[in-house]
mmCIF file of C-alpha atoms in Angstrom:
data_model
loop_
_atom_site.group_PDB
_atom_site.id
_atom_site.type_symbol
_atom_site.label_atom_id
_atom_site.label_comp_id
_atom_site.label_asym_id
_atom_site.label_seq_id
_atom_site.Cartn_x
_atom_site.Cartn_y
_atom_site.Cartn_z
ATOM 1 C CA ALA A 16 124.112 148.667 56.362
ATOM 2 C CA GLN A 17 123.890 145.870 58.356
ATOM 3 C CA SER A 18 123.293 142.103 56.820
ATOM 4 C CA VAL A 19 122.818 138.738 57.790
ATOM 5 C CA THR A 20 123.930 135.390 56.056
ATOM 6 C CA GLN A 21 122.701 132.207 56.241
ATOM 7 C CA PRO A 22 124.999 130.374 53.823
ATOM 8 C CA ASP A 23 122.841 126.781 54.274
ATOM 9 C CA ILE A 24 119.566 127.309 52.229
ATOM 10 C CA HIS A 25 118.317 123.830 53.468
ATOM 11 C CA ILE A 26 119.365 121.133 55.891
ATOM 12 C CA THR A 27 118.411 117.594 56.641
ATOM 13 C CA VAL A 28 119.359 115.478 59.985
ATOM 14 C CA SER A 29 118.512 112.397 61.549
ATOM 15 C CA GLU A 30 115.965 112.545 64.542
ATOM 16 C CA GLY A 31 118.382 112.274 67.740
ATOM 17 C CA ALA A 32 121.316 114.072 65.755
ATOM 18 C CA SER A 33 123.070 117.127 66.643
ATOM 19 C CA LEU A 34 122.383 120.419 64.633
ATOM 20 C CA GLU A 35 124.050 123.390 63.904
ATOM 21 C CA LEU A 36 122.591 126.339 61.665
ATOM 22 C CA ARG A 37 125.262 129.088 60.566
ATOM 23 C CA CYS A 38 124.354 132.755 60.747
ATOM 24 C CA ASN A 39 127.111 135.296 59.620
ATOM 25 C CA TYR A 40 126.196 139.106 60.381
ATOM 26 C CA SER A 41 127.727 142.430 59.137
ATOM 27 C CA TYR A 42 127.333 145.322 61.699
ATOM 28 C CA GLY A 43 129.603 148.279 62.919
ATOM 29 C CA ALA A 44 128.771 148.402 66.327
ATOM 30 C CA THR A 45 127.883 145.889 68.778
ATOM 31 C CA PRO A 46 124.702 143.984 67.390
ATOM 32 C CA TYR A 47 121.599 142.671 68.713
ATOM 33 C CA LEU A 48 120.852 139.145 67.525
ATOM 34 C CA PHE A 49 118.062 136.792 67.382
ATOM 35 C CA TRP A 50 117.201 133.555 66.236
ATOM 36 C CA TYR A 51 113.341 132.977 65.231
ATOM 37 C CA VAL A 52 111.536 129.647 63.910
ATOM 38 C CA GLN A 53 108.661 129.534 61.659
ATOM 39 C CA SER A 54 106.551 126.597 60.890
ATOM 40 C CA PRO A 55 104.767 126.597 57.628
ATOM 41 C CA GLY A 56 101.976 129.341 57.178
ATOM 42 C CA GLN A 57 102.806 130.301 60.870
ATOM 43 C CA GLY A 58 103.992 133.719 62.559
ATOM 44 C CA LEU A 59 108.065 133.841 63.926
ATOM 45 C CA GLN A 60 108.513 132.191 67.267
ATOM 46 C CA LEU A 61 111.658 133.676 69.034
ATOM 47 C CA LEU A 62 113.856 131.132 70.252
ATOM 48 C CA LEU A 63 116.753 133.293 71.721
ATOM 49 C CA LYS A 64 118.485 136.724 71.750
ATOM 50 C CA TYR A 65 121.800 138.029 72.498
ATOM 51 C CA PHE A 66 122.012 141.889 73.477
ATOM 52 C CA SER A 67 125.269 141.754 75.763
ATOM 53 C CA GLY A 68 127.191 139.528 78.387
ATOM 54 C CA ASP A 69 127.642 136.036 78.132
ATOM 55 C CA THR A 70 128.242 134.960 74.836
ATOM 56 C CA LEU A 71 126.594 131.481 75.042
ATOM 57 C CA VAL A 72 122.684 132.009 75.395
ATOM 58 C CA GLN A 73 120.403 129.441 76.157
ATOM 59 C CA GLY A 74 116.833 129.623 74.644
ATOM 60 C CA ILE A 75 113.599 127.598 74.532
ATOM 61 C CA LYS A 76 112.950 124.269 73.066
ATOM 62 C CA GLY A 77 116.852 123.291 74.040
ATOM 63 C CA PHE A 78 118.435 125.603 71.666
ATOM 64 C CA GLU A 79 121.509 127.464 72.470
ATOM 65 C CA ALA A 80 123.572 129.836 70.310
ATOM 66 C CA GLU A 81 127.200 131.458 70.596
ATOM 67 C CA PHE A 82 128.226 134.904 69.660
ATOM 68 C CA LYS A 83 132.052 134.878 68.391
ATOM 69 C CA ARG A 84 132.446 138.854 67.601
ATOM 70 C CA SER A 85 135.949 137.673 65.790
ATOM 71 C CA GLN A 86 134.142 135.600 63.352
ATOM 72 C CA SER A 87 131.117 137.944 63.380
ATOM 73 C CA SER A 88 128.896 134.678 63.935
ATOM 74 C CA PHE A 89 125.761 133.557 66.054
ATOM 75 C CA ASN A 90 125.365 130.223 65.177
ATOM 76 C CA LEU A 91 122.406 128.088 66.556
ATOM 77 C CA ARG A 92 122.931 124.579 68.092
ATOM 78 C CA LYS A 93 120.717 121.908 69.406
ATOM 79 C CA PRO A 94 122.522 118.505 71.008
ATOM 80 C CA SER A 95 119.236 116.462 69.838
ATOM 81 C CA VAL A 96 117.038 117.012 67.282
ATOM 82 C CA HIS A 97 113.101 116.093 67.464
ATOM 83 C CA TRP A 98 110.954 115.387 64.230
ATOM 84 C CA SER A 99 108.799 118.754 65.865
ATOM 85 C CA ASP A 100 112.074 120.554 65.048
ATOM 86 C CA ALA A 101 111.314 120.809 61.314
ATOM 87 C CA ALA A 102 110.770 124.264 60.137
ATOM 88 C CA GLU A 103 112.418 127.463 58.879
ATOM 89 C CA TYR A 104 114.903 129.069 61.152
ATOM 90 C CA PHE A 105 115.833 132.881 60.461
ATOM 91 C CA CYS A 106 118.661 134.664 62.026
ATOM 92 C CA ALA A 107 118.090 138.664 62.483
ATOM 93 C CA VAL A 108 120.401 141.480 63.528
ATOM 94 C CA GLY A 109 118.951 144.609 65.066
ATOM 95 C CA GLU A 110 120.087 147.990 64.971
ATOM 96 C CA GLY A 111 122.065 148.536 68.159
ATOM 97 C CA GLY A 112 120.242 150.965 70.553
ATOM 98 C CA THR A 113 116.963 150.352 69.172
ATOM 99 C CA ALA A 114 116.214 146.760 67.451
ATOM 100 C CA SER A 115 113.402 148.301 65.770
ATOM 101 C CA LYS A 116 114.574 147.457 62.423
ATOM 102 C CA LEU A 117 115.526 143.850 62.111
ATOM 103 C CA THR A 118 117.398 142.399 59.342
ATOM 104 C CA PHE A 119 116.461 138.975 58.682
ATOM 105 C CA GLY A 120 118.774 136.446 56.772
ATOM 106 C CA THR A 121 117.348 134.395 53.970
ATOM 107 C CA GLY A 122 116.750 131.476 56.078
ATOM 108 C CA THR A 123 117.352 127.860 56.603
ATOM 109 C CA ARG A 124 114.857 125.133 56.168
ATOM 110 C CA LEU A 125 115.439 122.202 58.508
ATOM 111 C CA GLN A 126 114.209 118.643 57.319
ATOM 112 C CA VAL A 127 114.329 115.911 60.146
ATOM 113 C CA THR A 128 114.364 112.091 59.036
ATOM 114 C CA LEU A 129 113.208 109.736 61.462
ATOM 115 C CA ASP B 16 101.968 136.070 78.254
ATOM 116 C CA THR B 17 103.864 136.815 74.731
ATOM 117 C CA GLU B 18 100.700 136.779 72.491
ATOM 118 C CA VAL B 19 100.183 138.774 69.567
ATOM 119 C CA THR B 20 96.806 138.019 67.882
ATOM 120 C CA GLN B 21 95.948 139.164 64.273
ATOM 121 C CA THR B 22 92.616 138.865 62.540
ATOM 122 C CA PRO B 23 91.585 137.352 60.352
ATOM 123 C CA LYS B 24 93.837 134.517 59.318
ATOM 124 C CA HIS B 25 92.851 134.275 55.819
ATOM 125 C CA LEU B 26 91.576 137.232 53.145
ATOM 126 C CA VAL B 27 90.499 137.007 49.967
ATOM 127 C CA MET B 28 89.721 140.583 48.239
ATOM 128 C CA GLY B 29 89.224 141.856 44.743
ATOM 129 C CA MET B 30 91.494 144.561 43.598
ATOM 130 C CA THR B 31 88.801 147.271 44.008
ATOM 131 C CA ASN B 32 87.983 146.108 47.728
ATOM 132 C CA LYS B 33 88.677 147.681 50.910
ATOM 133 C CA LYS B 34 89.611 145.778 53.780
ATOM 134 C CA SER B 35 91.329 146.048 57.101
ATOM 135 C CA LEU B 36 93.786 143.795 59.036
ATOM 136 C CA LYS B 37 93.860 144.009 62.911
ATOM 137 C CA CYS B 38 96.313 143.002 65.461
ATOM 138 C CA GLU B 39 96.366 143.188 69.190
ATOM 139 C CA GLN B 40 98.907 142.834 71.677
ATOM 140 C CA HIS B 41 98.528 142.940 75.861
ATOM 141 C CA MET B 42 101.994 142.950 76.988
ATOM 142 C CA GLY B 43 102.157 146.446 77.494
ATOM 143 C CA HIS B 44 104.418 147.020 74.350
ATOM 144 C CA ARG B 45 104.795 150.569 73.159
ATOM 145 C CA ALA B 46 106.168 149.518 69.733
ATOM 146 C CA MET B 47 104.446 147.695 67.037
ATOM 147 C CA TYR B 48 105.711 146.717 63.677
ATOM 148 C CA TRP B 49 104.012 145.385 60.225
ATOM 149 C CA TYR B 50 105.844 143.058 58.052
ATOM 150 C CA LYS B 51 105.241 141.555 54.688
ATOM 151 C CA GLN B 52 106.591 138.299 54.024
ATOM 152 C CA LYS B 53 106.408 136.369 50.473
ATOM 153 C CA ALA B 54 106.686 132.730 50.157
ATOM 154 C CA LYS B 55 110.138 131.047 51.085
ATOM 155 C CA LYS B 56 111.485 134.617 51.781
ATOM 156 C CA PRO B 57 112.155 136.402 54.990
ATOM 157 C CA PRO B 58 109.844 138.907 56.544
ATOM 158 C CA GLU B 59 110.048 142.492 55.268
ATOM 159 C CA LEU B 60 109.271 145.382 57.381
ATOM 160 C CA MET B 61 106.517 148.042 56.278
ATOM 161 C CA PHE B 62 105.995 150.009 59.077
ATOM 162 C CA VAL B 63 106.931 150.622 62.855
ATOM 163 C CA TYR B 64 104.721 152.654 65.089
ATOM 164 C CA SER B 65 106.346 153.886 68.489
ATOM 165 C CA TYR B 66 104.189 155.481 71.059
ATOM 166 C CA GLU B 67 101.165 155.221 68.675
ATOM 167 C CA LYS B 68 103.197 157.523 66.317
ATOM 168 C CA LEU B 69 104.339 156.207 62.972
ATOM 169 C CA SER B 70 108.245 156.312 63.402
ATOM 170 C CA ILE B 71 109.272 154.133 60.302
ATOM 171 C CA ASN B 72 107.655 153.923 56.698
ATOM 172 C CA GLU B 73 109.896 151.658 54.514
ATOM 173 C CA SER B 74 108.498 153.439 51.414
ATOM 174 C CA VAL B 75 105.441 151.330 51.034
ATOM 175 C CA PRO B 76 102.930 152.241 48.904
ATOM 176 C CA SER B 77 99.934 154.408 49.702
ATOM 177 C CA ARG B 78 97.333 151.464 48.909
ATOM 178 C CA PHE B 79 98.811 150.372 52.341
ATOM 179 C CA SER B 80 97.635 152.518 55.247
ATOM 180 C CA PRO B 81 98.535 151.755 58.676
ATOM 181 C CA GLU B 82 96.583 153.062 61.995
ATOM 182 C CA CYS B 83 97.623 152.784 65.609
ATOM 183 C CA PRO B 84 94.452 153.903 67.524
ATOM 184 C CA ASN B 85 95.694 152.908 70.850
ATOM 185 C CA SER B 86 98.770 151.370 72.595
ATOM 186 C CA SER B 87 97.224 147.867 72.196
ATOM 187 C CA LEU B 88 95.827 148.013 68.785
ATOM 188 C CA LEU B 89 97.513 148.235 65.086
ATOM 189 C CA ASN B 90 95.469 147.918 61.820
ATOM 190 C CA LEU B 91 96.610 147.703 58.392
ATOM 191 C CA HIS B 92 94.099 149.473 55.759
ATOM 192 C CA LEU B 93 94.079 147.840 52.325
ATOM 193 C CA HIS B 94 92.566 149.313 49.101
ATOM 194 C CA ALA B 95 93.267 149.149 45.568
ATOM 195 C CA LEU B 96 95.764 146.255 46.097
ATOM 196 C CA GLN B 97 97.606 144.280 43.104
ATOM 197 C CA PRO B 98 98.000 140.457 42.723
ATOM 198 C CA GLU B 99 101.717 141.172 43.604
ATOM 199 C CA ASP B 100 100.687 142.239 47.140
ATOM 200 C CA SER B 101 99.358 138.638 48.129
ATOM 201 C CA ALA B 102 101.561 137.549 51.054
ATOM 202 C CA LEU B 103 101.666 136.701 54.491
ATOM 203 C CA TYR B 104 101.190 139.771 56.734
ATOM 204 C CA LEU B 105 102.578 139.586 60.180
ATOM 205 C CA CYS B 106 102.295 141.895 62.978
ATOM 206 C CA ALA B 107 105.047 142.285 66.107
ATOM 207 C CA SER B 108 105.397 144.003 68.905
ATOM 208 C CA SER B 109 108.152 144.946 71.507
ATOM 209 C CA GLN B 110 109.416 147.071 74.155
ATOM 210 C CA ALA B 111 109.629 150.470 72.924
ATOM 211 C CA PRO B 112 113.438 151.755 72.341
ATOM 212 C CA GLY B 113 114.929 153.999 74.947
ATOM 213 C CA THR B 114 113.385 152.388 77.890
ATOM 214 C CA GLY B 115 116.539 150.076 78.851
ATOM 215 C CA LEU B 116 113.994 147.191 78.703
ATOM 216 C CA SER B 117 114.639 143.851 76.362
ATOM 217 C CA TYR B 118 112.925 145.037 73.337
ATOM 218 C CA GLU B 119 113.035 141.632 71.192
ATOM 219 C CA GLN B 120 109.701 141.495 68.684
ATOM 220 C CA TYR B 121 107.145 139.168 69.235
ATOM 221 C CA PHE B 122 105.086 138.140 66.178
ATOM 222 C CA GLY B 123 101.656 137.176 65.653
ATOM 223 C CA PRO B 124 100.428 134.199 63.527
ATOM 224 C CA GLY B 125 99.833 136.454 60.468
ATOM 225 C CA THR B 126 97.147 137.117 58.101
ATOM 226 C CA ARG B 127 97.215 135.403 54.777
ATOM 227 C CA LEU B 128 96.143 137.833 52.012
ATOM 228 C CA THR B 129 95.354 136.789 48.548
ATOM 229 C CA VAL B 130 94.191 139.394 45.948
ATOM 230 C CA THR B 131 92.289 138.537 42.786
#
């Protein structure tokens, strides 16, 4: 069965600092990987996705993520965090071939200090 | 346009009430999903519809009854709910699997349900 681990429950960074959120997955085949962001009481917004090809993917709002098969990781990065980036971030893996069933990590709450 | 809309935004219902949640998308997606999200937890898949047919039911209690009247609309009918069913209910849509198209899921803003 597929699974996703986000080791950091809560991260605090200063505005303007760089950010890296960790995600490790367990899946037998080539995974479909996603990062979503959720502001309090809101739905999930897709930041970026990896299906195949270039292992460094660019997303919205200045985010990027790198797929590393050897480490089973798909870490999210941003070079300079803005106060508006404070939110909950979920990494998810979709079943290969369908992506109908997403398995989410437990989420990382990002706090940004001014 | 990557918008999924959900109504109502908030719903309070008693345990004997019958109510419905509505979800709509106009992106031409043929797969639609219902998720339940408790506070400080990730979303949990409830149902998947593909081409207006129920393809996945994650062993959801029968007091939740999904319906997909057409390719743009998804309903969730609620009856005799329990207080522990209080949660944020999220709808999502995507291209259907097997189309060769990119099928990431797009989520609506959710309906905050409180069962009293």
